[in-house]
XYZ file of N, CA, C and O in Angstrom:
728
model
N 104.077 112.672 113.955
C 103.221 112.654 115.116
C 102.583 114.031 115.259
O 103.258 115.035 115.239
N 101.246 114.069 115.392
C 100.547 115.331 115.572
C 100.539 115.714 117.036
O 100.496 114.866 117.915
N 100.529 117.017 117.310
C 100.492 117.471 118.692
C 99.152 118.077 119.057
O 98.915 118.368 120.205
N 98.276 118.273 118.075
C 96.965 118.841 118.387
C 95.972 117.741 118.714
O 96.117 116.613 118.269
N 94.972 118.082 119.506
C 93.936 117.118 119.847
C 92.944 117.055 118.706
O 92.433 118.072 118.254
N 92.696 115.853 118.199
C 91.747 115.647 117.115
C 90.458 115.083 117.690
O 90.443 114.535 118.781
N 89.386 115.218 116.925
C 88.122 114.606 117.323
C 87.613 113.762 116.176
O 87.860 114.048 115.010
N 86.924 112.708 116.514
C 86.367 111.806 115.522
C 84.977 111.446 115.988
O 84.791 110.934 117.075
N 83.982 111.761 115.174
C 82.600 111.511 115.534
C 82.142 110.183 114.969
O 82.453 109.853 113.842
N 81.371 109.466 115.733
C 80.764 108.233 115.282
C 79.266 108.456 115.197
O 78.681 109.031 116.093
N 78.653 108.012 114.138
C 77.258 108.317 113.913
C 76.330 107.133 113.989
O 76.611 106.165 114.679
N 75.229 107.177 113.240
C 74.221 106.129 113.288
C 74.841 104.759 113.061
O 75.737 104.617 112.260
N 74.347 103.799 113.791
C 74.859 102.448 113.650
C 75.681 102.041 114.850
O 75.765 100.889 115.197
N 76.334 102.980 115.527
C 77.011 102.693 116.775
C 76.033 103.107 117.846
O 75.864 104.265 118.126
N 75.357 102.150 118.370
C 74.204 102.412 119.210
C 74.554 103.067 120.531
O 75.469 102.662 121.208
N 73.766 104.064 120.906
C 73.874 104.697 122.211
C 72.623 104.289 122.961
O 71.510 104.587 122.542
N 72.773 103.562 124.039
C 71.624 103.087 124.809
C 71.696 103.676 126.202
O 72.768 103.796 126.772
N 70.567 104.046 126.721
C 70.507 104.583 128.070
C 69.657 103.652 128.908
O 68.600 103.210 128.485
N 70.136 103.327 130.091
C 69.342 102.519 130.996
C 69.474 103.101 132.390
O 70.415 103.827 132.683
N 68.520 102.786 133.241
C 68.489 103.282 134.609
C 68.529 104.810 134.653
O 68.914 105.392 135.652
N 68.178 105.456 133.580
C 68.130 106.906 133.529
C 69.470 107.580 133.408
O 69.533 108.731 133.052
N 70.567 106.905 133.743
C 71.860 107.572 133.728
C 72.979 106.754 133.080
O 74.040 107.283 132.838
N 72.783 105.480 132.810
C 73.846 104.639 132.252
C 73.730 104.631 130.728
O 72.649 104.413 130.194
N 74.843 104.895 130.053
C 74.862 104.832 128.593
C 76.004 103.923 128.163
O 76.998 103.775 128.873
N 75.843 103.310 127.003
C 76.899 102.456 126.467
C 76.813 102.462 124.953
O 75.771 102.777 124.381
N 77.910 102.128 124.315
C 77.928 102.045 122.870
C 79.343 101.987 122.355
O 80.295 101.858 123.117
N 79.475 102.089 121.051
C 80.777 102.077 120.409
C 81.156 103.498 120.016
O 80.481 104.131 119.226
N 82.258 103.969 120.586
C 82.769 105.290 120.276
C 83.627 105.261 119.017
O 83.898 106.305 118.421
N 84.053 104.074 118.617
C 84.890 103.896 117.445
C 84.673 102.476 116.951
O 84.534 101.555 117.759
N 84.621 102.317 115.639
C 84.431 100.998 115.037
C 85.636 100.718 114.144
O 85.974 101.515 113.263
N 86.286 99.591 114.380
C 87.490 99.251 113.634
C 87.183 98.958 112.170
O 86.177 98.342 111.833
N 88.069 99.450 111.297
C 87.972 99.155 109.874
C 86.965 99.984 109.105
O 86.870 99.859 107.892
N 86.215 100.839 109.785
C 85.201 101.667 109.128
C 85.810 103.010 108.737
O 86.482 103.644 109.539
N 85.556 103.428 107.522
C 86.053 104.715 107.038
C 85.071 105.804 107.446
O 83.875 105.717 107.161
N 85.576 106.838 108.130
C 84.696 107.926 108.558
C 84.604 109.003 107.476
O 85.207 108.890 106.403
N 83.846 110.045 107.755
C 83.618 111.109 106.780
C 84.891 111.884 106.431
O 84.950 112.544 105.399
N 85.909 111.796 107.292
C 87.177 112.464 107.019
C 88.185 111.582 106.304
O 89.313 111.996 106.054
N 87.783 110.340 105.971
C 88.678 109.426 105.270
C 89.621 108.668 106.186
O 90.589 108.075 105.719
N 89.361 108.665 107.501
C 90.207 107.952 108.453
C 89.601 106.596 108.798
O 88.379 106.444 108.881
N 90.489 105.642 109.030
C 90.102 104.287 109.425
C 90.917 103.933 110.667
O 92.147 104.016 110.646
N 90.225 103.550 111.744
C 90.933 103.143 112.959
C 91.189 101.645 112.892
O 90.277 100.853 112.648
N 92.434 101.275 113.096
C 92.850 99.873 113.071
C 92.645 99.254 114.454
O 92.857 99.918 115.478
N 92.264 97.994 114.489
C 92.142 97.270 115.756
C 93.462 97.360 116.510
O 94.532 97.228 115.921
N 93.381 97.606 117.793
C 94.574 97.723 118.626
C 95.105 99.134 118.750
O 96.046 99.374 119.511
N 94.516 100.074 118.039
C 95.017 101.453 118.036
C 94.945 102.118 119.407
O 95.706 103.042 119.692
N 94.049 101.662 120.267
C 93.877 102.281 121.583
C 94.622 101.556 122.693
O 94.687 102.044 123.823
N 95.162 100.383 122.420
C 95.725 99.520 123.457
C 96.779 100.215 124.317
O 96.704 100.171 125.551
N 97.761 100.826 123.715
C 98.836 101.466 124.486
C 98.301 102.623 125.323
O 98.686 102.785 126.485
N 97.392 103.396 124.767
C 96.822 104.530 125.493
C 96.006 104.066 126.690
O 96.129 104.617 127.792
N 95.173 103.042 126.487
C 94.366 102.532 127.595
C 95.249 101.935 128.688
O 94.977 102.119 129.881
N 96.311 101.264 128.299
C 97.247 100.705 129.279
C 97.939 101.818 130.065
O 98.092 101.728 131.288
N 98.347 102.881 129.378
C 99.013 103.998 130.053
C 98.058 104.699 131.012
O 98.436 105.047 132.129
N 96.819 104.905 130.600
C 95.826 105.517 131.486
C 95.645 104.675 132.748
O 95.585 105.216 133.863
N 95.576 103.355 132.581
C 95.424 102.459 133.737
C 96.635 102.553 134.660
O 96.478 102.635 135.885
N 97.836 102.570 134.088
C 99.054 102.688 134.909
C 99.085 103.992 135.678
O 99.531 104.041 136.815
N 98.596 105.064 135.043
C 98.606 106.389 135.669
C 97.416 106.616 136.599
O 97.324 107.661 137.241
N 96.474 105.667 136.630
C 95.287 105.827 137.468
C 94.350 106.922 136.968
O 93.631 107.538 137.749
N 94.365 107.139 135.653
C 93.503 108.169 135.055
C 92.402 107.510 134.234
O 92.488 106.342 133.890
N 91.357 108.303 133.913
C 90.247 107.809 133.123
C 90.044 108.671 131.887
O 90.378 109.850 131.873
N 89.448 108.067 130.877
C 88.994 108.801 129.703
C 87.828 109.677 130.159
O 86.954 109.219 130.898
N 87.804 110.923 129.755
C 86.761 111.862 130.174
C 85.499 111.703 129.337
O 85.567 111.376 128.153
N 84.342 111.962 129.949
C 83.063 112.005 129.237
C 82.659 113.478 129.139
O 82.431 114.125 130.158
N 82.599 113.971 127.907
C 82.269 115.381 127.683
C 81.002 115.521 126.856
O 80.578 114.596 126.169
N 80.454 116.705 126.872
C 79.327 117.082 126.035
C 79.883 117.813 124.821
O 80.532 118.857 124.966
N 79.712 117.260 123.641
C 80.083 117.896 122.370
C 81.554 118.342 122.333
O 81.875 119.394 121.794
N 82.450 117.588 122.935
C 83.898 117.864 122.965
C 84.265 119.133 123.720
O 85.372 119.644 123.553
N 83.391 119.637 124.540
C 83.672 120.867 125.296
C 84.317 120.499 126.630
O 83.650 119.959 127.512
N 85.609 120.805 126.810
C 86.280 120.436 128.064
C 85.712 121.142 129.285
O 85.957 120.719 130.410
N 84.944 122.190 129.075
C 84.297 122.890 130.182
C 82.969 122.242 130.567
O 82.311 122.689 131.499
N 82.565 121.174 129.835
C 81.280 120.533 130.097
C 81.389 119.021 130.268
O 80.833 118.256 129.489
N 82.066 118.565 131.338
C 82.016 117.138 131.632
C 80.602 116.796 132.096
O 79.984 117.579 132.827
N 80.085 115.654 131.635
C 78.698 115.309 131.965
C 78.575 113.970 132.679
O 77.468 113.569 133.045
N 79.679 113.280 132.859
C 79.614 111.991 133.517
C 80.976 111.340 133.566
O 82.002 112.001 133.397
N 80.959 110.029 133.794
C 82.199 109.251 133.868
C 82.036 107.978 133.056
O 80.954 107.387 133.017
N 83.119 107.596 132.391
C 83.146 106.316 131.689
C 83.679 105.282 132.672
O 84.821 105.373 133.097
N 82.848 104.316 133.030
C 83.247 103.258 133.950
C 83.967 102.125 133.234
O 84.725 101.383 133.849
N 83.716 101.998 131.939
C 84.332 100.930 131.150
C 84.700 101.491 129.777
O 83.852 102.040 129.080
N 85.951 101.368 129.424
C 86.442 101.749 128.097
C 87.385 100.623 127.679
O 88.398 100.388 128.333
N 87.011 99.922 126.605
C 87.824 98.772 126.198
C 87.686 98.521 124.704
O 86.681 98.849 124.101
N 88.744 97.933 124.170
C 88.698 97.459 122.793
C 88.145 96.046 122.787
O 88.443 95.250 123.681
N 87.341 95.736 121.774
C 86.938 94.358 121.534
C 87.067 94.123 120.032
O 87.648 94.948 119.325
N 86.539 93.057 119.537
C 86.678 92.735 118.125
C 85.964 93.695 117.195
O 86.266 93.748 116.004
N 85.034 94.479 117.725
C 84.237 95.399 116.910
C 84.793 96.824 116.914
O 84.753 97.511 115.899
N 85.283 97.259 118.068
C 85.764 98.636 118.169
C 86.044 99.032 119.596
O 86.360 98.194 120.442
N 85.897 100.330 119.862
C 86.117 100.877 121.201
C 84.766 100.979 121.900
O 83.962 101.856 121.593
N 84.524 100.065 122.845
C 83.267 100.027 123.583
C 83.402 100.889 124.826
O 84.431 100.852 125.517
N 82.359 101.687 125.108
C 82.333 102.511 126.310
C 81.014 102.304 127.050
O 79.973 102.088 126.433
N 81.108 102.368 128.361
C 79.915 102.300 129.210
C 80.167 103.228 130.380
O 81.226 103.171 131.010
N 79.197 104.096 130.639
C 79.395 105.049 131.714
C 78.094 105.608 132.233
O 77.008 105.150 131.855
N 78.226 106.612 133.096
C 77.064 107.201 133.761
C 76.991 108.700 133.527
O 77.964 109.417 133.741
N 75.819 109.138 133.079
C 75.527 110.563 133.047
C 75.184 110.944 134.485
O 74.338 110.306 135.110
N 75.831 111.957 135.028
C 75.671 112.295 136.442
C 74.442 113.166 136.660
O 74.353 114.272 136.127
N 73.502 112.654 137.453
C 72.235 113.346 137.696
C 72.423 114.724 138.311
O 71.589 115.598 138.129
N 73.507 114.930 139.042
C 73.748 116.215 139.682
C 74.263 117.285 138.727
O 74.448 118.436 139.122
N 74.486 116.932 137.467
C 74.994 117.870 136.458
C 73.846 118.208 135.506
O 73.296 117.315 134.850
N 73.490 119.479 135.431
C 72.345 119.903 134.615
C 72.476 119.453 133.162
O 71.530 118.924 132.580
N 73.646 119.643 132.566
C 73.835 119.261 131.165
C 73.690 117.744 130.982
O 73.207 117.277 129.963
N 74.085 116.968 131.984
C 73.939 115.509 131.912
C 72.465 115.124 131.923
O 72.055 114.210 131.199
N 71.665 115.810 132.715
C 70.216 115.538 132.715
C 69.629 115.879 131.354
O 68.790 115.144 130.820
N 70.075 116.971 130.760
C 69.621 117.351 129.419
C 70.066 116.301 128.396
O 69.287 115.908 127.533
N 71.304 115.844 128.509
C 71.818 114.824 127.584
C 70.992 113.552 127.695
O 70.634 112.945 126.680
N 70.662 113.140 128.914
C 69.859 111.932 129.116
C 68.495 112.080 128.452
O 68.005 111.155 127.798
N 67.890 113.244 128.595
C 66.579 113.478 127.981
C 66.678 113.465 126.462
O 65.811 112.904 125.776
N 67.730 114.050 125.922
C 67.918 114.092 124.469
C 68.197 112.704 123.902
O 67.691 112.348 122.834
N 68.979 111.910 124.611
C 69.254 110.542 124.175
C 67.966 109.729 124.232
O 67.643 108.982 123.303
N 67.221 109.882 125.307
C 65.970 109.125 125.462
C 64.990 109.451 124.346
O 64.268 108.577 123.866
N 64.972 110.701 123.922
C 64.052 111.130 122.862
C 64.573 110.776 121.469
O 63.846 110.912 120.489
N 65.813 110.343 121.380
C 66.402 110.019 120.085
C 66.955 111.232 119.353
O 67.369 111.134 118.202
N 66.995 112.377 120.023
C 67.511 113.594 119.397
C 69.034 113.592 119.313
O 69.616 114.213 118.427
N 69.670 112.904 120.238
C 71.127 112.770 120.272
C 71.423 111.282 120.376
O 70.861 110.596 121.225
N 72.326 110.785 119.535
C 72.698 109.378 119.648
C 74.130 109.113 119.203
O 74.540 107.971 119.048
N 74.915 110.155 119.033
C 76.277 109.972 118.548
C 77.311 109.959 119.650
O 77.135 110.544 120.712
N 78.394 109.264 119.372
C 79.569 109.259 120.227
C 80.750 109.704 119.378
O 80.785 109.452 118.170
N 81.716 110.356 119.997
C 82.861 110.873 119.275
C 84.084 110.831 120.172
O 83.992 111.107 121.366
N 85.215 110.500 119.595
C 86.454 110.419 120.364
C 87.287 111.683 120.188
O 87.313 112.293 119.123
N 87.965 112.066 121.246
C 88.968 113.134 121.214
C 90.314 112.469 121.446
O 90.494 111.757 122.444
N 91.265 112.654 120.558
C 92.509 111.884 120.597
C 93.644 112.642 119.928
O 93.441 113.648 119.255
N 94.851 112.115 120.114
C 96.026 112.543 119.367
C 96.520 111.348 118.577
O 96.584 110.232 119.094
N 96.861 111.592 117.328
C 97.415 110.529 116.494
C 98.875 110.319 116.863
O 99.666 111.254 116.808
N 99.206 109.093 117.232
C 100.592 108.736 117.540
C 101.260 108.099 116.312
O 102.411 108.390 116.034
N 100.498 107.227 115.614
C 101.018 106.595 114.408
C 99.880 106.397 113.415
O 98.769 106.026 113.799
N 100.186 106.651 112.157
C 99.205 106.456 111.084
C 99.954 106.213 109.783
O 101.111 106.607 109.640
N 99.282 105.549 108.850
C 99.836 105.333 107.516
C 98.772 105.731 106.498
O 97.577 105.686 106.780
N 99.219 106.107 105.312
C 98.307 106.466 104.224
C 98.114 105.274 103.299
O 99.062 104.552 103.001
N 96.888 105.109 102.837
C 96.611 104.071 101.847
C 96.807 104.658 100.460
O 96.933 105.877 100.297
N 96.786 103.800 99.450
C 96.913 104.284 98.074
C 95.692 105.107 97.657
O 95.736 105.818 96.657
N 94.613 105.033 98.419
C 93.410 105.833 98.148
C 93.433 107.163 98.895
O 92.476 107.925 98.850
N 94.513 107.432 99.635
C 94.635 108.679 100.373
C 93.975 108.661 101.743
O 93.916 109.680 102.421
N 93.494 107.503 102.146
C 92.890 107.381 103.471
C 93.988 107.242 104.513
O 95.065 106.720 104.237
N 93.693 107.715 105.703
C 94.634 107.597 106.804
C 94.200 106.422 107.682
O 93.072 106.395 108.172
N 95.089 105.445 107.867
C 94.826 104.323 108.766
C 95.514 104.654 110.081
O 96.737 104.762 110.155
N 94.700 104.838 111.113
C 95.199 105.225 112.428
C 95.589 103.957 113.190
O 94.740 103.137 113.525
N 96.892 103.802 113.447
C 97.385 102.570 114.055
C 97.679 102.709 115.545
O 97.721 101.708 116.258
N 97.903 103.932 116.017
C 98.082 104.166 117.453
C 97.546 105.552 117.795
O 97.955 106.554 117.199
N 96.639 105.574 118.759
C 96.000 106.816 119.182
C 96.154 107.021 120.680
O 96.120 106.065 121.450
N 96.305 108.265 121.083
C 96.293 108.635 122.492
C 94.882 109.157 122.783
O 94.530 110.266 122.374
N 94.087 108.357 123.459
C 92.682 108.684 123.716
C 92.570 109.620 124.914
O 93.085 109.328 125.984
N 91.875 110.733 124.717
C 91.684 111.712 125.783
C 90.265 111.703 126.324
O 90.048 111.787 127.516
N 89.297 111.666 125.402
C 87.907 111.775 125.830
C 86.972 111.123 124.828
O 87.329 110.925 123.675
N 85.787 110.789 125.313
C 84.699 110.328 124.465
C 83.511 111.219 124.793
O 83.114 111.327 125.954
N 82.978 111.869 123.765
C 81.869 112.802 123.940
C 80.559 112.238 123.425
O 80.542 111.453 122.474
N 79.481 112.685 124.043
C 78.145 112.469 123.509
C 77.913 113.653 122.568
O 78.090 114.811 122.967
N 77.590 113.358 121.298
C 77.518 114.404 120.279
C 76.274 114.284 119.407
O 75.651 113.227 119.333
N 75.997 115.366 118.720
C 74.880 115.410 117.780
C 75.254 114.766 116.447
O 74.499 113.960 115.910
N 76.404 115.150 115.896
C 76.822 114.696 114.569
C 78.179 114.004 114.622
O 79.204 114.658 114.593
N 78.193 112.680 114.653
C 79.474 111.977 114.665
C 80.075 111.858 113.267
O 79.353 111.825 112.277
N 81.408 111.817 113.208
C 82.103 111.628 111.925
C 81.937 110.212 111.413
O 81.899 109.984 110.212
N 81.890 109.254 112.323
C 81.716 107.862 111.947
C 80.264 107.493 112.198
O 79.811 107.468 113.335
N 79.552 107.223 111.131
C 78.117 106.964 111.221
C 77.785 105.807 112.149
O 76.706 105.766 112.728
N 78.705 104.887 112.349
C 78.413 103.712 113.167
C 78.760 103.895 114.644
O 78.599 102.962 115.422
N 79.208 105.057 115.053
C 79.517 105.297 116.469
C 78.291 105.873 117.146
O 78.004 107.056 117.049
N 77.576 105.035 117.809
C 76.290 105.400 118.411
C 76.142 104.797 119.786
O 76.785 103.832 120.147
N 75.218 105.337 120.507
C 74.846 104.801 121.794
C 74.015 103.556 121.558
O 73.121 103.564 120.719
N 74.299 102.460 122.219
C 73.521 101.235 122.105
C 74.377 100.005 122.190
O 75.535 100.077 122.558
N 73.818 98.888 121.828
C 74.514 97.613 121.911
C 74.732 97.023 120.522
O 73.893 96.291 120.028
N 75.821 97.355 119.866
C 76.228 96.774 118.587
C 75.131 96.801 117.534
O 75.078 95.958 116.669
N 74.201 97.723 117.623
C 73.153 97.832 116.621
C 72.059 96.797 116.759
O 71.189 96.718 115.922
N 72.095 95.975 117.804
C 71.052 94.982 118.010
C 69.731 95.679 118.294
O 69.686 96.732 118.914
N 68.648 95.100 117.839
C 67.331 95.641 118.121
C 66.933 95.209 119.523
O 66.900 94.021 119.819
N 66.647 96.178 120.413
C 66.280 95.799 121.770
C 64.936 95.086 121.781
O 64.053 95.387 120.988
N 64.789 94.141 122.703
C 63.511 93.450 122.817
C 62.526 94.319 123.603
O 62.896 95.329 124.180
N 61.249 93.914 123.619
C 60.219 94.704 124.278
C 60.486 94.899 125.760
O 60.243 95.974 126.307
N 60.993 93.877 126.438
C 61.277 93.999 127.875
C 62.349 95.058 128.105
O 62.254 95.858 129.030
N 63.363 95.056 127.250
C 64.436 96.049 127.367
C 63.889 97.452 127.126
O 64.229 98.387 127.845
N 63.022 97.596 126.133
C 62.419 98.901 125.867
C 61.567 99.370 127.045
O 61.594 100.543 127.410
N 60.818 98.462 127.647
C 60.003 98.833 128.816
C 60.900 99.254 129.973
O 60.597 100.201 130.695
N 62.030 98.555 130.138
C 62.970 98.887 131.206
C 63.554 100.289 130.987
O 63.642 101.080 131.925
N 63.928 100.581 129.763
C 64.464 101.906 129.446
C 63.398 102.977 129.668
O 63.661 104.019 130.272
N 62.189 102.727 129.191
C 61.102 103.692 129.371
C 60.832 103.949 130.844
O 60.633 105.098 131.266
N 60.828 102.902 131.659
C 60.596 103.064 133.095
C 61.719 103.870 133.737
O 61.464 104.733 134.598
N 62.955 103.619 133.314
C 64.089 104.365 133.860
C 63.986 105.841 133.521
O 64.237 106.705 134.367
N 63.604 106.138 132.292
C 63.472 107.547 131.913
C 62.298 108.216 132.611
O 62.374 109.387 132.964
N 61.224 107.487 132.807
C 60.088 108.045 133.535
C 60.483 108.368 134.957
O 60.136 109.423 135.498
N 61.242 107.475 135.589
C 61.718 107.715 136.938
C 62.656 108.924 136.970
O 62.563 109.775 137.864
N 63.548 109.025 135.993
C 64.459 110.163 135.917
C 63.698 111.463 135.688
O 64.006 112.503 136.281
N 62.665 111.406 134.830
C 61.854 112.595 134.583
C 61.165 113.048 135.854
O 61.138 114.234 136.166
N 60.645 112.095 136.611
C 59.969 112.422 137.864
C 60.926 113.063 138.862
O 60.586 114.047 139.515
N 62.142 112.531 138.932
C 63.156 113.103 139.828
C 63.501 114.520 139.393
O 63.581 115.436 140.204
N 63.701 114.704 138.072
C 64.063 116.036 137.573
C 62.922 117.027 137.756
O 63.152 118.194 138.044
N 61.681 116.577 137.609
C 60.533 117.471 137.788
C 60.423 117.925 139.241
O 60.007 119.056 139.515
N 60.852 117.075 140.161
C 60.805 117.424 141.580
C 61.963 118.286 142.021
O 61.953 118.876 143.087
N 63.009 118.383 141.189
C 64.214 119.147 141.561
C 64.036 120.628 141.397
O 63.240 121.180 140.778
C-alpha cells in the first residue's frame, strides 16, 4: 500500500463539456484503459472510497492542475458507471482561477481531467502494467496534460448537436459579459 498521493491524468477522448458557463462534466478515469504510466484502473476501484466519503459527509475536491492551494469549484456528482469515473460539477464564478478555467475550456485550450488518489490495492500484469483495483480518491483536477488520453471534459466522446453547441456558446457569452462587467 502506498502512502503518497498519486495523480493520474486523463486526456483527449474523455470529454470535458461546459454548460451554463460554470457546469463541467466528463470522465476523470476510464476503466480498462492503459495510461501513459502503464496503469489500468479496474471497474469498481473507486467504490469503497466513494462510499467512505459519503459516510463521512465529505466530497472529492475540484482543483486546478492538482494544486491544493487552488480549488476552483465543487464536484456535485462523482460516480462509477460502466465506462469509468464520471464527474459533474461547477466552476465557481466567484473564484478568479475558475473563471479563467471556464474560458480556457470554452476555447478548447484545456480539456483534461486528472485524478489525485492513493493506491490501496494493485496487481502487476505479465507485461509490467499495474492494474489498480482499489483507490482512495482525493481530488479530480482540471488539467492541461492528462495521463489518460481519454479523460476529458464532455459526454462520453459523443459529438454534440448544433442546439447543444448553441447552448454552450450562449452560456459562455453570458459568462463573458458577466466577467467583463466585474
